[in-house]
């Protein structure tokens, strides 16, 4: 600018000199006043309007002294007009020059600012650095604002030193809120004329113009960069600031994507080094919770009719932990809604939610997120990742997208962990069954199946025995109430409903007409309550085949959710079936060996060793379920005469005939034994003393009707009942034995003291 002034003074000097030379006659010029006019115009264009009057007056005085021939008034008008025009034009040039200089300064400042921003590694650091970067442009005030959920106000993130320090929160209906809501820059050239302007402080001077620039991350407005200046911005400066804000948004996108990739990589690495589901969950929760700046969280899994926590992280209060460890009951709370819909839930007003749990409301939870974790190839949600905070917060779209990507990674890790866990469970099952009795083994198999197959809440295991399937283990049902129920092969094929699938040992899922179908395929009407038919919502049925034979049938049920079973349930059942088929085959072989050791070869009845084992088991069961149990001890009369007169071969045939007669009169659930010689016994569960007398009468009549050759048989029976007459096996056996000898001495079939 200094060189322009020098040039103007030189031009003015030359013009004035030429005018003086012509007026003094030293130089002949056509229009000497024009040179003075040029001199005046040049000076006023540089010096401005305030110099027009003094310079025109001075020029007029000079012409008067020189005796100019033209009318002085005309010259003054000419000088004034040209000077004013030059002053106006000079002012425009100076303003354009100043704006261009300021624009160039701003652009250089913004370029340096962009370089500084690219050295920052977090979004919060970028937002906090903006005021310091832009503070060097003009005398304005710079501030950065973010929405403060859920009341619509905006909280100050950072501000320049000139910004009023007492202003921390502003209302959402001002220019900042308008720019954020409309997602576009808002510029006020004169804030005094706009009613939406909100002064930053009640004291101090107001700026003249305001520019609010929304900042974006992953397409979502996350903050507003607000600039206030004492004079309007040029179009060039305005565009430069808009482009700067766009560059900041691009950098925020880059940082967000980089952070997401780094997080996913770290998440993947951390989870795949976990040893179990709890460890996997803890690592996932810790990483995500720290990145999202949350207080605490949990990984929950559907466990039958409850949602139970597998892992916790952070600040989880004791009452929250107790609730999740016990499990959220079916249908209660927002988590079940997420489980059924498969859609994440982000709440910033948890206490106002219709499905909010009272326990969580009481702990002061303000914001809650629940994100489903879907396993590959499975539509049904089994796991939910949950975080809560007792502070107000707004869930950003970028956070939602990050969580969605992270939960896909967690789902892959969970699938691998579940697969390893199932294989480990089956190996442990194989090892543990070697040490269990058959009945305990059946129970263990069912327990593992219910725990292993997703969606299972209850179940039963039926084993093929003596030409029919019968219940050997149940979970969630009354085994005693189902004892004696037997199904034919055809009935269970009909229950499965797919003969081709049955023959291949494939599981099937049924969710409709369960009660009617079950009754149609052989379940007695009086067992309906014990089988809880009205409560079952869905059933998974699995024939367990070994070679060409179905060894057992596994029924897994859910009593609450018709959609509990999905593709992953079928996969788990198919993985379970071949291993368990081998175990059941080995178990049956072992059981047959044990039965051979516990069976009387001649009669096919169980022997004395089997009696001792079974009596202890049945007494324990009767004591646990509080029902009566009776014992019959029988001694044949007339057998010795048959043996002596007809020989041992006929004696053996007599014992076999007695065994057959006893079997024909046996109730379902009763068990018969040959102690040795001509002594027999019967254990009668659910029979009081009256029931024992009725059974003894049937046995006496059946044996009395037998003929070996021309010789008949009789029997002396002693009965005793638990718990009315004896409290343990020894006392029960002693009492029955005493009564048997009493009947024998009195030569009557049955003696009761």
PDB file of N, CA, C and O in Angstrom, residues 20-84:
ATOM      1  N   UNK A  20       1.215  24.604 -13.393  1.00  0.00           N
ATOM      2  CA  UNK A  20       1.923  25.844 -13.086  1.00  0.00           C
ATOM      3  C   UNK A  20       2.726  26.334 -14.281  1.00  0.00           C
ATOM      4  O   UNK A  20       2.778  27.544 -14.572  1.00  0.00           O
ATOM      5  N   UNK A  21       3.348  25.389 -15.000  1.00  0.00           N
ATOM      6  CA  UNK A  21       4.152  25.785 -16.163  1.00  0.00           C
ATOM      7  C   UNK A  21       3.272  26.408 -17.242  1.00  0.00           C
ATOM      8  O   UNK A  21       3.668  27.388 -17.895  1.00  0.00           O
ATOM      9  N   UNK A  22       2.070  25.883 -17.432  1.00  0.00           N
ATOM     10  CA  UNK A  22       1.198  26.437 -18.470  1.00  0.00           C
ATOM     11  C   UNK A  22       0.662  27.794 -18.052  1.00  0.00           C
ATOM     12  O   UNK A  22       0.573  28.722 -18.875  1.00  0.00           O
ATOM     13  N   UNK A  23       0.302  27.947 -16.742  1.00  0.00           N
ATOM     14  CA  UNK A  23      -0.271  29.203 -16.282  1.00  0.00           C
ATOM     15  C   UNK A  23       0.773  30.325 -16.269  1.00  0.00           C
ATOM     16  O   UNK A  23       0.430  31.506 -16.434  1.00  0.00           O
ATOM     17  N   UNK A  24       2.041  29.989 -16.100  1.00  0.00           N
ATOM     18  CA  UNK A  24       3.104  31.006 -16.110  1.00  0.00           C
ATOM     19  C   UNK A  24       3.632  31.250 -17.503  1.00  0.00           C
ATOM     20  O   UNK A  24       4.527  32.083 -17.697  1.00  0.00           O
ATOM     21  N   UNK A  25       3.136  30.536 -18.513  1.00  0.00           N
ATOM     22  CA  UNK A  25       3.550  30.753 -19.891  1.00  0.00           C
ATOM     23  C   UNK A  25       4.808  30.047 -20.283  1.00  0.00           C
ATOM     24  O   UNK A  25       5.285  30.234 -21.415  1.00  0.00           O
ATOM     25  N   UNK A  26       5.355  29.262 -19.424  1.00  0.00           N
ATOM     26  CA  UNK A  26       6.597  28.569 -19.767  1.00  0.00           C
ATOM     27  C   UNK A  26       6.340  27.360 -20.654  1.00  0.00           C
ATOM     28  O   UNK A  26       7.258  26.843 -21.287  1.00  0.00           O
ATOM     29  N   UNK A  27       5.081  26.893 -20.671  1.00  0.00           N
ATOM     30  CA  UNK A  27       4.771  25.701 -21.465  1.00  0.00           C
ATOM     31  C   UNK A  27       3.373  25.874 -22.027  1.00  0.00           C
ATOM     32  O   UNK A  27       2.450  26.276 -21.322  1.00  0.00           O
ATOM     33  N   UNK A  28       3.231  25.599 -23.309  1.00  0.00           N
ATOM     34  CA  UNK A  28       1.948  25.776 -23.959  1.00  0.00           C
ATOM     35  C   UNK A  28       1.177  24.447 -23.961  1.00  0.00           C
ATOM     36  O   UNK A  28       1.605  23.469 -24.567  1.00  0.00           O
ATOM     37  N   UNK A  29       0.018  24.379 -23.227  1.00  0.00           N
ATOM     38  CA  UNK A  29      -0.813  23.176 -23.158  1.00  0.00           C
ATOM     39  C   UNK A  29      -2.246  23.538 -23.547  1.00  0.00           C
ATOM     40  O   UNK A  29      -2.700  24.667 -23.297  1.00  0.00           O
ATOM     41  N   UNK A  30      -2.925  22.558 -24.138  1.00  0.00           N
ATOM     42  CA  UNK A  30      -4.276  22.828 -24.631  1.00  0.00           C
ATOM     43  C   UNK A  30      -5.254  23.084 -23.480  1.00  0.00           C
ATOM     44  O   UNK A  30      -6.101  23.963 -23.561  1.00  0.00           O
ATOM     45  N   UNK A  31      -5.191  22.284 -22.390  1.00  0.00           N
ATOM     46  CA  UNK A  31      -6.139  22.411 -21.284  1.00  0.00           C
ATOM     47  C   UNK A  31      -5.370  22.186 -19.989  1.00  0.00           C
ATOM     48  O   UNK A  31      -5.274  21.077 -19.482  1.00  0.00           O
ATOM     49  N   UNK A  32      -4.778  23.245 -19.469  1.00  0.00           N
ATOM     50  CA  UNK A  32      -3.881  23.128 -18.318  1.00  0.00           C
ATOM     51  C   UNK A  32      -4.625  22.716 -17.058  1.00  0.00           C
ATOM     52  O   UNK A  32      -4.078  22.053 -16.175  1.00  0.00           O
ATOM     53  N   UNK A  33      -5.985  23.090 -16.938  1.00  0.00           N
ATOM     54  CA  UNK A  33      -6.735  22.751 -15.728  1.00  0.00           C
ATOM     55  C   UNK A  33      -6.888  21.231 -15.577  1.00  0.00           C
ATOM     56  O   UNK A  33      -7.083  20.708 -14.474  1.00  0.00           O
ATOM     57  N   UNK A  34      -6.795  20.505 -16.718  1.00  0.00           N
ATOM     58  CA  UNK A  34      -6.948  19.051 -16.646  1.00  0.00           C
ATOM     59  C   UNK A  34      -5.838  18.425 -15.824  1.00  0.00           C
ATOM     60  O   UNK A  34      -6.050  17.435 -15.111  1.00  0.00           O
ATOM     61  N   UNK A  35      -4.672  18.957 -15.883  1.00  0.00           N
ATOM     62  CA  UNK A  35      -3.559  18.375 -15.109  1.00  0.00           C
ATOM     63  C   UNK A  35      -3.739  18.591 -13.609  1.00  0.00           C
ATOM     64  O   UNK A  35      -3.421  17.721 -12.804  1.00  0.00           O
ATOM     65  N   UNK A  36      -4.272  19.762 -13.271  1.00  0.00           N
ATOM     66  CA  UNK A  36      -4.557  19.981 -11.843  1.00  0.00           C
ATOM     67  C   UNK A  36      -5.675  19.058 -11.373  1.00  0.00           C
ATOM     68  O   UNK A  36      -5.645  18.531 -10.252  1.00  0.00           O
ATOM     69  N   UNK A  37      -6.664  18.848 -12.253  1.00  0.00           N
ATOM     70  CA  UNK A  37      -7.755  17.948 -11.910  1.00  0.00           C
ATOM     71  C   UNK A  37      -7.222  16.522 -11.697  1.00  0.00           C
ATOM     72  O   UNK A  37      -7.635  15.815 -10.769  1.00  0.00           O
ATOM     73  N   UNK A  38      -6.256  16.096 -12.553  1.00  0.00           N
ATOM     74  CA  UNK A  38      -5.657  14.766 -12.400  1.00  0.00           C
ATOM     75  C   UNK A  38      -4.916  14.671 -11.070  1.00  0.00           C
ATOM     76  O   UNK A  38      -4.982  13.658 -10.354  1.00  0.00           O
ATOM     77  N   UNK A  39      -4.193  15.737 -10.731  1.00  0.00           N
ATOM     78  CA  UNK A  39      -3.445  15.738  -9.475  1.00  0.00           C
ATOM     79  C   UNK A  39      -4.383  15.606  -8.282  1.00  0.00           C
ATOM     80  O   UNK A  39      -4.151  14.831  -7.337  1.00  0.00           O
ATOM     81  N   UNK A  40      -5.523  16.400  -8.326  1.00  0.00           N
ATOM     82  CA  UNK A  40      -6.475  16.348  -7.220  1.00  0.00           C
ATOM     83  C   UNK A  40      -7.129  14.957  -7.116  1.00  0.00           C
ATOM     84  O   UNK A  40      -7.286  14.401  -6.023  1.00  0.00           O
ATOM     85  N   UNK A  41      -7.514  14.397  -8.269  1.00  0.00           N
ATOM     86  CA  UNK A  41      -8.169  13.088  -8.263  1.00  0.00           C
ATOM     87  C   UNK A  41      -7.230  12.002  -7.748  1.00  0.00           C
ATOM     88  O   UNK A  41      -7.630  11.100  -7.004  1.00  0.00           O
ATOM     89  N   UNK A  42      -5.975  12.080  -8.140  1.00  0.00           N
ATOM     90  CA  UNK A  42      -5.015  11.070  -7.686  1.00  0.00           C
ATOM     91  C   UNK A  42      -4.846  11.125  -6.184  1.00  0.00           C
ATOM     92  O   UNK A  42      -4.828  10.084  -5.492  1.00  0.00           O
ATOM     93  N   UNK A  43      -4.734  12.346  -5.631  1.00  0.00           N
ATOM     94  CA  UNK A  43      -4.533  12.471  -4.190  1.00  0.00           C
ATOM     95  C   UNK A  43      -5.770  12.028  -3.401  1.00  0.00           C
ATOM     96  O   UNK A  43      -5.673  11.310  -2.393  1.00  0.00           O
ATOM     97  N   UNK A  44      -6.963  12.431  -3.860  1.00  0.00           N
ATOM     98  CA  UNK A  44      -8.169  12.064  -3.108  1.00  0.00           C
ATOM     99  C   UNK A  44      -8.468  10.570  -3.208  1.00  0.00           C
ATOM    100  O   UNK A  44      -9.071   9.991  -2.297  1.00  0.00           O
ATOM    101  N   UNK A  45      -8.049   9.947  -4.314  1.00  0.00           N
ATOM    102  CA  UNK A  45      -8.271   8.499  -4.407  1.00  0.00           C
ATOM    103  C   UNK A  45      -7.459   7.741  -3.374  1.00  0.00           C
ATOM    104  O   UNK A  45      -7.845   6.654  -2.943  1.00  0.00           O
ATOM    105  N   UNK A  46      -6.322   8.352  -2.978  1.00  0.00           N
ATOM    106  CA  UNK A  46      -5.468   7.706  -1.984  1.00  0.00           C
ATOM    107  C   UNK A  46      -5.808   8.171  -0.579  1.00  0.00           C
ATOM    108  O   UNK A  46      -5.888   7.384   0.359  1.00  0.00           O
ATOM    109  N   UNK A  47      -6.078   9.490  -0.433  1.00  0.00           N
ATOM    110  CA  UNK A  47      -6.266  10.055   0.899  1.00  0.00           C
ATOM    111  C   UNK A  47      -7.691   9.914   1.404  1.00  0.00           C
ATOM    112  O   UNK A  47      -7.936   9.961   2.606  1.00  0.00           O
ATOM    113  N   UNK A  48      -8.679   9.788   0.508  1.00  0.00           N
ATOM    114  CA  UNK A  48     -10.058   9.583   0.916  1.00  0.00           C
ATOM    115  C   UNK A  48     -10.883  10.847   0.879  1.00  0.00           C
ATOM    116  O   UNK A  48     -10.421  11.937   0.513  1.00  0.00           O
ATOM    117  N   UNK A  49     -12.164  10.707   1.284  1.00  0.00           N
ATOM    118  CA  UNK A  49     -13.137  11.800   1.173  1.00  0.00           C
ATOM    119  C   UNK A  49     -12.764  13.015   2.013  1.00  0.00           C
ATOM    120  O   UNK A  49     -13.074  14.152   1.644  1.00  0.00           O
ATOM    121  N   UNK A  50     -12.148  12.805   3.148  1.00  0.00           N
ATOM    122  CA  UNK A  50     -11.894  13.933   4.057  1.00  0.00           C
ATOM    123  C   UNK A  50     -10.931  14.963   3.463  1.00  0.00           C
ATOM    124  O   UNK A  50     -10.836  16.087   3.951  1.00  0.00           O
ATOM    125  N   UNK A  51     -10.215  14.573   2.433  1.00  0.00           N
ATOM    126  CA  UNK A  51      -9.263  15.506   1.806  1.00  0.00           C
ATOM    127  C   UNK A  51      -9.840  16.187   0.561  1.00  0.00           C
ATOM    128  O   UNK A  51      -9.167  17.039  -0.058  1.00  0.00           O
ATOM    129  N   UNK A  52     -11.061  15.879   0.176  1.00  0.00           N
ATOM    130  CA  UNK A  52     -11.631  16.482  -1.039  1.00  0.00           C
ATOM    131  C   UNK A  52     -11.794  17.994  -0.877  1.00  0.00           C
ATOM    132  O   UNK A  52     -11.340  18.799  -1.726  1.00  0.00           O
ATOM    133  N   UNK A  53     -12.450  18.412   0.196  1.00  0.00           N
ATOM    134  CA  UNK A  53     -12.720  19.850   0.384  1.00  0.00           C
ATOM    135  C   UNK A  53     -11.445  20.661   0.537  1.00  0.00           C
ATOM    136  O   UNK A  53     -11.283  21.697  -0.150  1.00  0.00           O
ATOM    137  N   UNK A  54     -10.493  20.249   1.411  1.00  0.00           N
ATOM    138  CA  UNK A  54      -9.258  21.047   1.511  1.00  0.00           C
ATOM    139  C   UNK A  54      -8.500  21.129   0.189  1.00  0.00           C
ATOM    140  O   UNK A  54      -7.997  22.208  -0.177  1.00  0.00           O
ATOM    141  N   UNK A  55      -8.412  20.045  -0.542  1.00  0.00           N
ATOM    142  CA  UNK A  55      -7.635  20.069  -1.786  1.00  0.00           C
ATOM    143  C   UNK A  55      -8.331  20.905  -2.860  1.00  0.00           C
ATOM    144  O   UNK A  55      -7.679  21.652  -3.619  1.00  0.00           O
ATOM    145  N   UNK A  56      -9.685  20.792  -2.967  1.00  0.00           N
ATOM    146  CA  UNK A  56     -10.418  21.601  -3.963  1.00  0.00           C
ATOM    147  C   UNK A  56     -10.300  23.083  -3.626  1.00  0.00           C
ATOM    148  O   UNK A  56     -10.097  23.940  -4.513  1.00  0.00           O
ATOM    149  N   UNK A  57     -10.415  23.412  -2.313  1.00  0.00           N
ATOM    150  CA  UNK A  57     -10.281  24.826  -1.908  1.00  0.00           C
ATOM    151  C   UNK A  57      -8.885  25.351  -2.215  1.00  0.00           C
ATOM    152  O   UNK A  57      -8.702  26.476  -2.710  1.00  0.00           O
ATOM    153  N   UNK A  58      -7.882  24.513  -1.937  1.00  0.00           N
ATOM    154  CA  UNK A  58      -6.508  24.929  -2.226  1.00  0.00           C
ATOM    155  C   UNK A  58      -6.292  25.133  -3.712  1.00  0.00           C
ATOM    156  O   UNK A  58      -5.594  26.086  -4.133  1.00  0.00           O
ATOM    157  N   UNK A  59      -6.883  24.246  -4.539  1.00  0.00           N
ATOM    158  CA  UNK A  59      -6.722  24.383  -5.994  1.00  0.00           C
ATOM    159  C   UNK A  59      -7.393  25.648  -6.497  1.00  0.00           C
ATOM    160  O   UNK A  59      -6.879  26.362  -7.377  1.00  0.00           O
ATOM    161  N   UNK A  60      -8.586  25.952  -5.928  1.00  0.00           N
ATOM    162  CA  UNK A  60      -9.282  27.177  -6.340  1.00  0.00           C
ATOM    163  C   UNK A  60      -8.481  28.416  -5.973  1.00  0.00           C
ATOM    164  O   UNK A  60      -8.402  29.386  -6.749  1.00  0.00           O
ATOM    165  N   UNK A  61      -7.926  28.431  -4.772  1.00  0.00           N
ATOM    166  CA  UNK A  61      -7.113  29.574  -4.342  1.00  0.00           C
ATOM    167  C   UNK A  61      -5.902  29.746  -5.234  1.00  0.00           C
ATOM    168  O   UNK A  61      -5.529  30.866  -5.617  1.00  0.00           O
ATOM    169  N   UNK A  62      -5.285  28.602  -5.603  1.00  0.00           N
ATOM    170  CA  UNK A  62      -4.105  28.672  -6.479  1.00  0.00           C
ATOM    171  C   UNK A  62      -4.477  29.260  -7.830  1.00  0.00           C
ATOM    172  O   UNK A  62      -3.761  30.136  -8.362  1.00  0.00           O
ATOM    173  N   UNK A  63      -5.611  28.827  -8.413  1.00  0.00           N
ATOM    174  CA  UNK A  63      -6.023  29.348  -9.718  1.00  0.00           C
ATOM    175  C   UNK A  63      -6.374  30.817  -9.630  1.00  0.00           C
ATOM    176  O   UNK A  63      -6.134  31.603 -10.575  1.00  0.00           O
ATOM    177  N   UNK A  64      -6.950  31.224  -8.497  1.00  0.00           N
ATOM    178  CA  UNK A  64      -7.269  32.652  -8.338  1.00  0.00           C
ATOM    179  C   UNK A  64      -6.002  33.488  -8.299  1.00  0.00           C
ATOM    180  O   UNK A  64      -5.930  34.577  -8.886  1.00  0.00           O
ATOM    181  N   UNK A  65      -5.010  33.010  -7.601  1.00  0.00           N
ATOM    182  CA  UNK A  65      -3.745  33.750  -7.516  1.00  0.00           C
ATOM    183  C   UNK A  65      -3.034  33.794  -8.862  1.00  0.00           C
ATOM    184  O   UNK A  65      -2.369  34.787  -9.183  1.00  0.00           O
ATOM    185  N   UNK A  66      -3.196  32.705  -9.638  1.00  0.00           N
ATOM    186  CA  UNK A  66      -2.524  32.664 -10.943  1.00  0.00           C
ATOM    187  C   UNK A  66      -3.307  33.401 -12.017  1.00  0.00           C
ATOM    188  O   UNK A  66      -2.822  33.556 -13.146  1.00  0.00           O
ATOM    189  N   UNK A  67      -4.521  33.804 -11.682  1.00  0.00           N
ATOM    190  CA  UNK A  67      -5.324  34.580 -12.641  1.00  0.00           C
ATOM    191  C   UNK A  67      -5.813  33.727 -13.782  1.00  0.00           C
ATOM    192  O   UNK A  67      -5.699  34.129 -14.954  1.00  0.00           O
ATOM    193  N   UNK A  68      -6.366  32.572 -13.453  1.00  0.00           N
ATOM    194  CA  UNK A  68      -6.880  31.684 -14.492  1.00  0.00           C
ATOM    195  C   UNK A  68      -8.009  32.393 -15.231  1.00  0.00           C
ATOM    196  O   UNK A  68      -8.854  33.061 -14.626  1.00  0.00           O
ATOM    197  N   UNK A  69      -8.072  32.165 -16.523  1.00  0.00           N
ATOM    198  CA  UNK A  69      -8.996  32.898 -17.363  1.00  0.00           C
ATOM    199  C   UNK A  69     -10.435  32.395 -17.216  1.00  0.00           C
ATOM    200  O   UNK A  69     -11.394  33.144 -17.404  1.00  0.00           O
ATOM    201  N   UNK A  70     -10.639  31.120 -16.921  1.00  0.00           N
ATOM    202  CA  UNK A  70     -11.984  30.573 -16.793  1.00  0.00           C
ATOM    203  C   UNK A  70     -12.649  31.033 -15.494  1.00  0.00           C
ATOM    204  O   UNK A  70     -11.970  31.466 -14.554  1.00  0.00           O
ATOM    205  N   UNK A  71     -13.956  30.865 -15.469  1.00  0.00           N
ATOM    206  CA  UNK A  71     -14.719  31.237 -14.269  1.00  0.00           C
ATOM    207  C   UNK A  71     -14.316  30.317 -13.116  1.00  0.00           C
ATOM    208  O   UNK A  71     -14.273  29.094 -13.266  1.00  0.00           O
ATOM    209  N   UNK A  72     -14.038  30.885 -11.982  1.00  0.00           N
ATOM    210  CA  UNK A  72     -13.532  30.130 -10.837  1.00  0.00           C
ATOM    211  C   UNK A  72     -14.562  29.119 -10.334  1.00  0.00           C
ATOM    212  O   UNK A  72     -14.219  27.998  -9.941  1.00  0.00           O
ATOM    213  N   UNK A  73     -15.844  29.508 -10.395  1.00  0.00           N
ATOM    214  CA  UNK A  73     -16.885  28.605  -9.905  1.00  0.00           C
ATOM    215  C   UNK A  73     -16.939  27.338 -10.750  1.00  0.00           C
ATOM    216  O   UNK A  73     -17.102  26.229 -10.228  1.00  0.00           O
ATOM    217  N   UNK A  74     -16.830  27.469 -12.033  1.00  0.00           N
ATOM    218  CA  UNK A  74     -16.848  26.305 -12.908  1.00  0.00           C
ATOM    219  C   UNK A  74     -15.683  25.370 -12.596  1.00  0.00           C
ATOM    220  O   UNK A  74     -15.823  24.131 -12.600  1.00  0.00           O
ATOM    221  N   UNK A  75     -14.517  25.994 -12.352  1.00  0.00           N
ATOM    222  CA  UNK A  75     -13.350  25.169 -12.031  1.00  0.00           C
ATOM    223  C   UNK A  75     -13.540  24.418 -10.717  1.00  0.00           C
ATOM    224  O   UNK A  75     -13.179  23.238 -10.594  1.00  0.00           O
ATOM    225  N   UNK A  76     -14.117  25.099  -9.737  1.00  0.00           N
ATOM    226  CA  UNK A  76     -14.324  24.430  -8.441  1.00  0.00           C
ATOM    227  C   UNK A  76     -15.284  23.243  -8.577  1.00  0.00           C
ATOM    228  O   UNK A  76     -15.089  22.182  -7.980  1.00  0.00           O
ATOM    229  N   UNK A  77     -16.332  23.417  -9.373  1.00  0.00           N
ATOM    230  CA  UNK A  77     -17.278  22.311  -9.592  1.00  0.00           C
ATOM    231  C   UNK A  77     -16.583  21.149 -10.288  1.00  0.00           C
ATOM    232  O   UNK A  77     -16.754  19.972  -9.933  1.00  0.00           O
ATOM    233  N   UNK A  78     -15.769  21.481 -11.283  1.00  0.00           N
ATOM    234  CA  UNK A  78     -15.056  20.437 -12.014  1.00  0.00           C
ATOM    235  C   UNK A  78     -14.073  19.709 -11.100  1.00  0.00           C
ATOM    236  O   UNK A  78     -14.005  18.463 -11.097  1.00  0.00           O
ATOM    237  N   UNK A  79     -13.322  20.512 -10.301  1.00  0.00           N
ATOM    238  CA  UNK A  79     -12.354  19.884  -9.374  1.00  0.00           C
ATOM    239  C   UNK A  79     -13.059  19.006  -8.331  1.00  0.00           C
ATOM    240  O   UNK A  79     -12.617  17.886  -8.009  1.00  0.00           O
ATOM    241  N   UNK A  80     -14.180  19.518  -7.802  1.00  0.00           N
ATOM    242  CA  UNK A  80     -14.895  18.770  -6.761  1.00  0.00           C
ATOM    243  C   UNK A  80     -15.476  17.469  -7.311  1.00  0.00           C
ATOM    244  O   UNK A  80     -15.411  16.402  -6.675  1.00  0.00           O
ATOM    245  N   UNK A  81     -16.066  17.564  -8.524  1.00  0.00           N
ATOM    246  CA  UNK A  81     -16.671  16.357  -9.113  1.00  0.00           C
ATOM    247  C   UNK A  81     -15.636  15.268  -9.353  1.00  0.00           C
ATOM    248  O   UNK A  81     -15.824  14.088  -9.004  1.00  0.00           O
ATOM    249  N   UNK A  82     -14.540  15.647  -9.966  1.00  0.00           N
ATOM    250  CA  UNK A  82     -13.505  14.652 -10.262  1.00  0.00           C
ATOM    251  C   UNK A  82     -12.877  14.099  -8.985  1.00  0.00           C
ATOM    252  O   UNK A  82     -12.565  12.903  -8.886  1.00  0.00           O
ATOM    253  N   UNK A  83     -12.727  14.940  -7.973  1.00  0.00           N
ATOM    254  CA  UNK A  83     -12.120  14.480  -6.719  1.00  0.00           C
ATOM    255  C   UNK A  83     -13.034  13.506  -5.983  1.00  0.00           C
ATOM    256  O   UNK A  83     -12.590  12.489  -5.427  1.00  0.00           O
ATOM    257  N   UNK A  84     -14.347  13.854  -5.956  1.00  0.00           N
ATOM    258  CA  UNK A  84     -15.293  12.952  -5.298  1.00  0.00           C
ATOM    259  C   UNK A  84     -15.357  11.597  -6.002  1.00  0.00           C
ATOM    260  O   UNK A  84     -15.384  10.541  -5.351  1.00  0.00           O
TER     261      UNK A  84
END
